[in-house]
Amino acid sequence: MFPYRTTSLSAIFRRTVSRTHHERRTIAAVLDAARSSTEASTEAIEITGHIRTIRNQKRLSFAKLGDGSTTEELQVIIEPAQAKGLGTAVAIDVTGRLRPCPPGLRQSHELHAENVKILGSADPETYPVQKKYHTNEFLRTIPHLRLRTPFNALLARLRSDCDYYVSDFFRIKSYIRVQPPLITSSDCEGAGEVFSVRPQDNAPKEGNDEEFFRTPKYLTVSSQLHLEAYVHEHQAVWTLSPTFRAERSDTPRHLSEFYMLEAELRTESLDELMDFTEDLIRHVAGKVENSRLGRELLMPPATSQDSEAGKALERTETLPARFASLRAAHWPRLTYTRAIALLQSAVDKGSVSFQHPISWSSGLQLEHERYIASTVGQGKPVFVTHYPRHLKPFYMLSSSFSSSPLQESQPPSEEPTQFSAEGETVACFDLLLPTVAEVVGGSLREHRLDALETSMRSHGLPTEQGSSLEWYLDLRRWGSVPHGGFGMGFDRLLCYLSGVESVRDVVGWPRWVGRCDG
C-alpha cells in the first residue's frame, strides 16, 4: 500500500466538486483519497472506464473497472437489473458510493453502484484482449487495443510524466525549447538512411522530374543542425521531437520512427556536456522512482492480460538496483581507446569471448558496449569518449583542439593491454546503460569554418555555394561560437526506467522495417 496523509474522505471529495451533482474522478484519485481517509464517504462519485472483467452472480455482479489512471482496478458492485448488457470491454459511466472492502481482499475499497450507464457496447466474445496471457508479439498486432491493457496504459503515463520532468529540468536550467523542422534538406548523420518526402501526386513520372520543394527533401534523422542555428542566438536550446531513420535493423533497440531528445549549448568542455547529461537523467529517474508510476512498476499485475505481467517479479528485483545506480554520483568515464584495451585484455585473459573481433578501427558492437557497461560501470551508466574520427559524423570537433582533456575514471583493479590511438579522434561521448547499451550520444561541434569544410569534404559532402548544407556553413562564416550538444533516445530511456526489453513496447504505434500498423 502507499503512504498517504490522513484526512477526511468527504472533505477531499468536496474540495473539487463541480456545479454538477456528482463529481467525475479517476480511479487513481478515488483510491488515493480513500486510503488517506479516516472515515467513509457519504458523497456520491462518478467514474467512467472500461470493464476489464465481470463476474455475474444471482444477487450481485462484480465488475473490474479500469480507466488508464492506474494499474489498479476498481471493483464495482452492481445490482442484476443494472448489469444487463455489461461485459468485458464495455465502456460505462457509473455513479455510486465508495465503501471499504471486507478484510482479506486485494483491493482496499469498492464502489457500490447506484446508477450504471453504458457509453459504448462491446461483444466480449470477440474482443481480442481476453482475460489471459498475451505475448508482446500478439499485442503489437493490435496497437489500438493494446493501449487499454493496464501496463501499456502505465507506459503511456510514464512517457507523459517523463516529458514533463524533462521540460521542468530544462526550464530550471534556463534552456529555450524550440521546434525544428521535420522536413529537411540533409542527412545529419551522413549514413544515407533517410525517408524521402514528396506528395503522392508528384511521384516520379516519365518526363516529370519536378520536385515539390524544387530539390529533394527528407524526414529528419536529427534536429541537431537546426539546434546549432538556434544556439548562435540563444545560450542553450533543446527539443523533443519525432525522428525518422530508414534503418533495416530488426532488433528490440531500433525503430523507424522514434523520439529524440536533443540539446545544444555554448561550451568548450566535453566534461560539461557529460555532467549535464548525467544530471538530466538522474533528475528524471529520481522523479519517476518517487512517483505513483515508480510504485506501480513494482506492484504485482492486476490482470494477466499484459505480456509484461509475468515479468513483474523480475522488475521488482531489478528496478530498485537500477534506480540506485542512476542516483549514484560520478558515473565512470573512459576513452574509446581505453575501452578497446579493456576488451582486448578481457579476451586475452579468457574471461570473455565475443562474436565480433576487437578492433580500434572497427568500432564497438552491441556486445562490446554491454560488456563495458556491466564490468566498468558495475551497474552504473558509463561514458565512452573520444572515438576515432572516421566512425563519427562530420560535424564533431577534433580531440586535439578540445580545450578540456577528459579525466578518466574506472575501476583501479583493471590493468588492460596498452593500446594507443591509431588515428585522429573527436571530442565526443556515448553514454552506455546496462542491458540497453547506447542511449545518449554527444560531442563538441566543429565551429571553425576551414576545419568544418575539410571534414565535410573528407566525408564526401558538398561545400560549394548552393549545396544543401550551405546554410550550415554560414553559421561558421558569420559569428560562430564554440558549442556542443547531445541526442538522447527517449524511447530507450523509457525502456530502461520501466524494465521493458523492447522499444516496440514503449511506443503506442511502433514502426520498424516491414511493419507500420495503424
CSV table of C-alpha atoms in Angstrom, one decimal, residues 326-503:
chain,number,residue,atom,x,y,z
A,326,LEU,CA,21.2,6.2,-11.6
A,327,ARG,CA,21.3,8.1,-8.3
A,328,ALA,CA,25.0,7.3,-7.8
A,329,ALA,CA,27.5,10.1,-8.2
A,330,HIS,CA,30.4,10.0,-10.7
A,331,TRP,CA,29.4,7.7,-13.5
A,332,PRO,CA,32.6,6.1,-14.9
A,333,ARG,CA,34.2,7.8,-17.9
A,334,LEU,CA,36.9,6.3,-20.1
A,335,THR,CA,38.2,6.9,-23.6
A,336,TYR,CA,37.3,4.7,-26.6
A,337,THR,CA,41.0,3.7,-26.8
A,338,ARG,CA,41.0,2.7,-23.2
A,339,ALA,CA,37.7,0.7,-23.7
A,340,ILE,CA,39.3,-1.2,-26.6
A,341,ALA,CA,42.2,-2.0,-24.4
A,342,LEU,CA,39.9,-3.3,-21.6
A,343,LEU,CA,38.0,-5.5,-24.1
A,344,GLN,CA,41.2,-7.0,-25.6
A,345,SER,CA,42.6,-7.6,-22.1
A,346,ALA,CA,39.5,-9.5,-21.1
A,347,VAL,CA,39.7,-11.6,-24.2
A,348,ASP,CA,43.4,-12.3,-23.7
A,349,LYS,CA,42.7,-13.5,-20.2
A,350,GLY,CA,39.9,-15.8,-21.4
A,351,SER,CA,37.3,-14.2,-19.2
A,352,VAL,CA,35.1,-13.4,-22.1
A,353,SER,CA,34.7,-14.1,-25.8
A,354,PHE,CA,33.0,-12.0,-28.4
A,355,GLN,CA,31.4,-12.8,-31.7
A,356,HIS,CA,32.9,-9.6,-33.2
A,357,PRO,CA,36.7,-9.1,-33.0
A,358,ILE,CA,38.1,-6.2,-31.1
A,359,SER,CA,39.5,-3.6,-33.4
A,360,TRP,CA,40.3,0.1,-32.8
A,361,SER,CA,39.2,1.0,-36.3
A,362,SER,CA,36.0,-1.0,-36.5
A,363,GLY,CA,34.1,0.4,-33.5
A,364,LEU,CA,32.2,-1.0,-30.6
A,365,GLN,CA,29.5,-3.6,-31.3
A,366,LEU,CA,26.4,-4.1,-29.0
A,367,GLU,CA,28.1,-7.0,-27.2
A,368,HIS,CA,31.1,-4.8,-26.5
A,369,GLU,CA,29.0,-2.0,-25.2
A,370,ARG,CA,27.1,-4.3,-22.9
A,371,TYR,CA,30.3,-5.8,-21.5
A,372,ILE,CA,31.7,-2.3,-20.8
A,373,ALA,CA,28.5,-1.2,-19.1
A,374,SER,CA,28.4,-4.3,-16.9
A,375,THR,CA,32.1,-4.5,-16.0
A,376,VAL,CA,33.4,-0.9,-15.9
A,377,GLY,CA,30.1,0.6,-14.8
A,378,GLN,CA,29.2,-2.3,-12.4
A,379,GLY,CA,25.6,-1.4,-12.7
A,380,LYS,CA,26.1,2.3,-13.3
A,381,PRO,CA,26.0,4.1,-16.7
A,382,VAL,CA,29.3,4.5,-18.4
A,383,PHE,CA,30.6,7.3,-20.7
A,384,VAL,CA,32.9,6.3,-23.5
A,385,THR,CA,34.6,9.2,-25.1
A,386,HIS,CA,37.0,10.3,-28.0
A,387,TYR,CA,36.0,7.9,-30.7
A,388,PRO,CA,38.0,7.6,-34.0
A,389,ARG,CA,37.1,10.4,-36.4
A,390,HIS,CA,36.2,8.0,-39.2
A,391,LEU,CA,33.5,6.4,-37.1
A,392,LYS,CA,31.7,9.6,-36.3
A,393,PRO,CA,29.8,12.3,-38.3
A,394,PHE,CA,31.5,15.3,-40.0
A,395,TYR,CA,30.5,18.0,-37.5
A,396,MET,CA,32.5,16.8,-34.5
A,397,LEU,CA,35.4,18.8,-33.1
A,398,SER,CA,38.9,17.2,-33.2
A,399,SER,CA,40.1,16.0,-29.8
A,400,SER,CA,43.3,17.7,-30.3
A,401,PHE,CA,41.5,21.1,-30.5
A,402,SER,CA,39.4,20.4,-27.4
A,403,SER,CA,40.4,22.7,-24.5
A,404,SER,CA,39.3,20.2,-21.7
A,405,PRO,CA,41.0,16.8,-21.7
A,406,LEU,CA,38.9,14.0,-20.2
A,407,GLN,CA,39.5,13.0,-16.6
A,408,GLU,CA,39.1,9.2,-16.9
A,409,SER,CA,37.5,7.2,-14.1
A,410,GLN,CA,37.4,3.4,-14.0
A,411,PRO,CA,38.0,0.5,-11.5
A,412,PRO,CA,41.6,0.7,-10.4
A,413,SER,CA,41.9,-3.1,-10.5
A,414,GLU,CA,41.8,-3.2,-14.3
A,415,GLU,CA,45.2,-3.4,-15.9
A,416,PRO,CA,44.4,-3.7,-19.6
A,417,THR,CA,46.7,-4.3,-22.5
A,418,GLN,CA,48.3,-1.0,-23.6
A,419,PHE,CA,46.7,0.5,-26.7
A,420,SER,CA,47.4,3.7,-28.5
A,421,ALA,CA,45.0,5.7,-30.7
A,422,GLU,CA,45.6,4.6,-34.3
A,423,GLY,CA,44.4,7.8,-35.8
A,424,GLU,CA,42.6,11.1,-35.1
A,425,THR,CA,39.8,11.2,-32.5
A,426,VAL,CA,37.0,13.6,-31.9
A,427,ALA,CA,35.7,15.2,-28.7
A,428,CYS,CA,32.5,13.1,-28.3
A,429,PHE,CA,30.9,10.6,-26.0
A,430,ASP,CA,28.4,7.8,-26.0
A,431,LEU,CA,26.5,7.0,-22.7
A,432,LEU,CA,26.1,3.3,-22.2
A,433,LEU,CA,23.4,1.9,-19.9
A,434,PRO,CA,23.4,-1.7,-18.7
A,435,THR,CA,21.3,-4.0,-20.9
A,436,VAL,CA,20.2,-1.1,-23.2
A,437,ALA,CA,23.7,0.0,-24.3
A,438,GLU,CA,23.9,3.3,-26.1
A,439,VAL,CA,21.2,5.8,-25.0
A,440,VAL,CA,22.9,9.2,-25.5
A,441,GLY,CA,25.5,10.4,-28.0
A,442,GLY,CA,27.1,13.9,-27.8
A,443,SER,CA,30.0,16.0,-28.9
A,444,LEU,CA,31.6,19.3,-29.2
A,445,ARG,CA,30.9,20.8,-32.6
A,446,GLU,CA,33.5,22.0,-35.1
A,447,HIS,CA,33.0,25.7,-35.0
A,448,ARG,CA,35.9,26.7,-37.4
A,449,LEU,CA,34.8,27.2,-41.0
A,450,ASP,CA,38.0,25.9,-42.7
A,451,ALA,CA,38.2,22.8,-40.5
A,452,LEU,CA,34.5,22.1,-41.0
A,453,GLU,CA,34.8,22.3,-44.8
A,454,THR,CA,37.8,20.0,-44.7
A,455,SER,CA,35.8,17.5,-42.6
A,456,MET,CA,32.8,17.7,-44.9
A,457,ARG,CA,34.9,17.0,-47.9
A,458,SER,CA,36.5,14.0,-46.3
A,459,HIS,CA,33.0,12.6,-45.6
A,460,GLY,CA,32.0,13.2,-49.3
A,461,LEU,CA,29.7,16.1,-48.5
A,462,PRO,CA,29.3,19.1,-50.8
A,463,THR,CA,30.6,22.5,-49.6
A,464,GLU,CA,30.1,24.7,-52.7
A,465,GLN,CA,27.7,27.5,-52.9
A,466,GLY,CA,24.1,26.4,-53.4
A,467,SER,CA,24.6,23.0,-51.7
A,468,SER,CA,22.1,21.6,-49.2
A,469,LEU,CA,24.4,22.5,-46.3
A,470,GLU,CA,25.4,26.0,-47.4
A,471,TRP,CA,23.3,27.4,-44.6
A,472,TYR,CA,25.1,25.3,-42.0
A,473,LEU,CA,28.5,26.6,-43.2
A,474,ASP,CA,27.0,30.2,-42.9
A,475,LEU,CA,26.8,29.6,-39.2
A,476,ARG,CA,30.6,29.4,-39.1
A,477,ARG,CA,31.1,32.2,-41.6
A,478,TRP,CA,29.4,34.8,-39.5
A,479,GLY,CA,30.0,34.9,-35.8
A,480,SER,CA,30.5,31.3,-34.9
A,481,VAL,CA,30.8,30.3,-31.2
A,482,PRO,CA,32.2,27.2,-29.6
A,483,HIS,CA,29.3,24.9,-28.7
A,484,GLY,CA,28.3,21.3,-28.2
A,485,GLY,CA,25.3,19.1,-27.6
A,486,PHE,CA,23.8,15.6,-27.4
A,487,GLY,CA,20.9,13.5,-28.6
A,488,MET,CA,19.1,11.0,-26.3
A,489,GLY,CA,17.0,8.1,-27.5
A,490,PHE,CA,13.9,9.0,-25.4
A,491,ASP,CA,12.3,5.6,-26.0
A,492,ARG,CA,15.4,3.7,-24.9
A,493,LEU,CA,15.5,5.7,-21.7
A,494,LEU,CA,11.8,4.8,-21.1
A,495,CYS,CA,12.7,1.1,-21.6
A,496,TYR,CA,15.5,1.4,-19.0
A,497,LEU,CA,13.3,3.2,-16.5
A,498,SER,CA,10.4,0.7,-16.9
A,499,GLY,CA,12.3,-2.5,-17.3
A,500,VAL,CA,10.7,-3.2,-20.7
A,501,GLU,CA,13.1,-5.0,-23.0
A,502,SER,CA,12.0,-3.7,-26.4
A,503,VAL,CA,11.4,-0.1,-27.6
